[in-house]
GROMACS .gro file of C-alpha atoms in nm:
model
   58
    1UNK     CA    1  -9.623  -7.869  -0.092
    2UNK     CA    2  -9.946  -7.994  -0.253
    3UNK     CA    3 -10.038  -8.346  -0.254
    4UNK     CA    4 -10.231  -8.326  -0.588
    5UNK     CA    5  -9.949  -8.515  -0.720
    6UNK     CA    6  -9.963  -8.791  -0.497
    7UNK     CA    7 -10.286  -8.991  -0.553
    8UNK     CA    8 -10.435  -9.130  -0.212
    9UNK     CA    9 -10.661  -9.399  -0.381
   10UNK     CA   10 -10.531  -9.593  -0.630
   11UNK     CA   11 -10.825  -9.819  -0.715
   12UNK     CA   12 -10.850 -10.165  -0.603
   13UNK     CA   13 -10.446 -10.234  -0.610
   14UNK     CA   14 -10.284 -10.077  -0.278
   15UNK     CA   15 -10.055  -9.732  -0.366
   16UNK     CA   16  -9.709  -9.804  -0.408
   17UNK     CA   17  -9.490  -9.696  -0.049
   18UNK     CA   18  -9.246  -9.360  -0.155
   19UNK     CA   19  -8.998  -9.579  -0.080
   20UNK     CA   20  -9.061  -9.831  -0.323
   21UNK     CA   21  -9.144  -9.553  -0.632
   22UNK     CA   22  -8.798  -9.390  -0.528
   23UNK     CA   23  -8.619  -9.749  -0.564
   24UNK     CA   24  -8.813  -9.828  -0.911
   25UNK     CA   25  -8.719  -9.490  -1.007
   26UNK     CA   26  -8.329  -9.491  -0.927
   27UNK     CA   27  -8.285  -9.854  -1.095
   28UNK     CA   28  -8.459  -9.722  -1.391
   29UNK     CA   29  -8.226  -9.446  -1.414
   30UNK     CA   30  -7.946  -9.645  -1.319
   31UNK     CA   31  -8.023  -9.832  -1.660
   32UNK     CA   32  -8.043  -9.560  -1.807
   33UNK     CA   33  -7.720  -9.403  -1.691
   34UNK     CA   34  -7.541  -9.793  -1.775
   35UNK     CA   35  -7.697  -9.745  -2.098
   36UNK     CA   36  -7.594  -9.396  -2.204
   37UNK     CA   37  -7.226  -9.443  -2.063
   38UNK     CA   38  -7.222  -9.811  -2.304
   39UNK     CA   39  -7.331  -9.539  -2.601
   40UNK     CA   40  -7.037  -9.297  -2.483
   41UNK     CA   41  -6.745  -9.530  -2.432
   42UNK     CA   42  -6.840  -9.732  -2.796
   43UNK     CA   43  -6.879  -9.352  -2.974
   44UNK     CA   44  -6.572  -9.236  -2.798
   45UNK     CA   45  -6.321  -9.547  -2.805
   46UNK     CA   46  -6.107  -9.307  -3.027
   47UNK     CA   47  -5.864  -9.280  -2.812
   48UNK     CA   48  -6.022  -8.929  -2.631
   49UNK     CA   49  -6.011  -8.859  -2.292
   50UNK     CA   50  -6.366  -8.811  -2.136
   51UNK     CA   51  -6.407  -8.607  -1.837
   52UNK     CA   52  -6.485  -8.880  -1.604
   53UNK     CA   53  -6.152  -9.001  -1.604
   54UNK     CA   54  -6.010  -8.637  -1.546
   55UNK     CA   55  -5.997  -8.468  -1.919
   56UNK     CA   56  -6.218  -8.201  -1.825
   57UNK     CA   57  -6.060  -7.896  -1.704
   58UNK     CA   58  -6.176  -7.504  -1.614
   0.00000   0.00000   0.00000
């Protein structure tokens, strides 16, 4: 892999740790994912059964 994506100076502040990007990152999207699944359940209060609770079949 190339680390051209990765900056290794960052200027005067100190470059964030992976770990800490990967835990801004996943609360972010778990935001996200809290917000989108608010959007779903108040668009499909109809009385529908989504897939997460088992209405999706093959």
């Amino acid at each position: 892999m190339s680390e051209e994506a990765v900056p290794q100076q960052g200027g005067p502040a100190q470059p964030k740790g992976l770990l800490q990007q990967m835990e801004e990152l996943m609360a972010s999207l778990n935001a996200d994912l809290s917000a989108l699944d608010a959007d779903l359940q108040s668009a499909g209060s109809t009385g529908s059964v989504s897939a997460e609770e088992g209405g999706a079949t093959a």
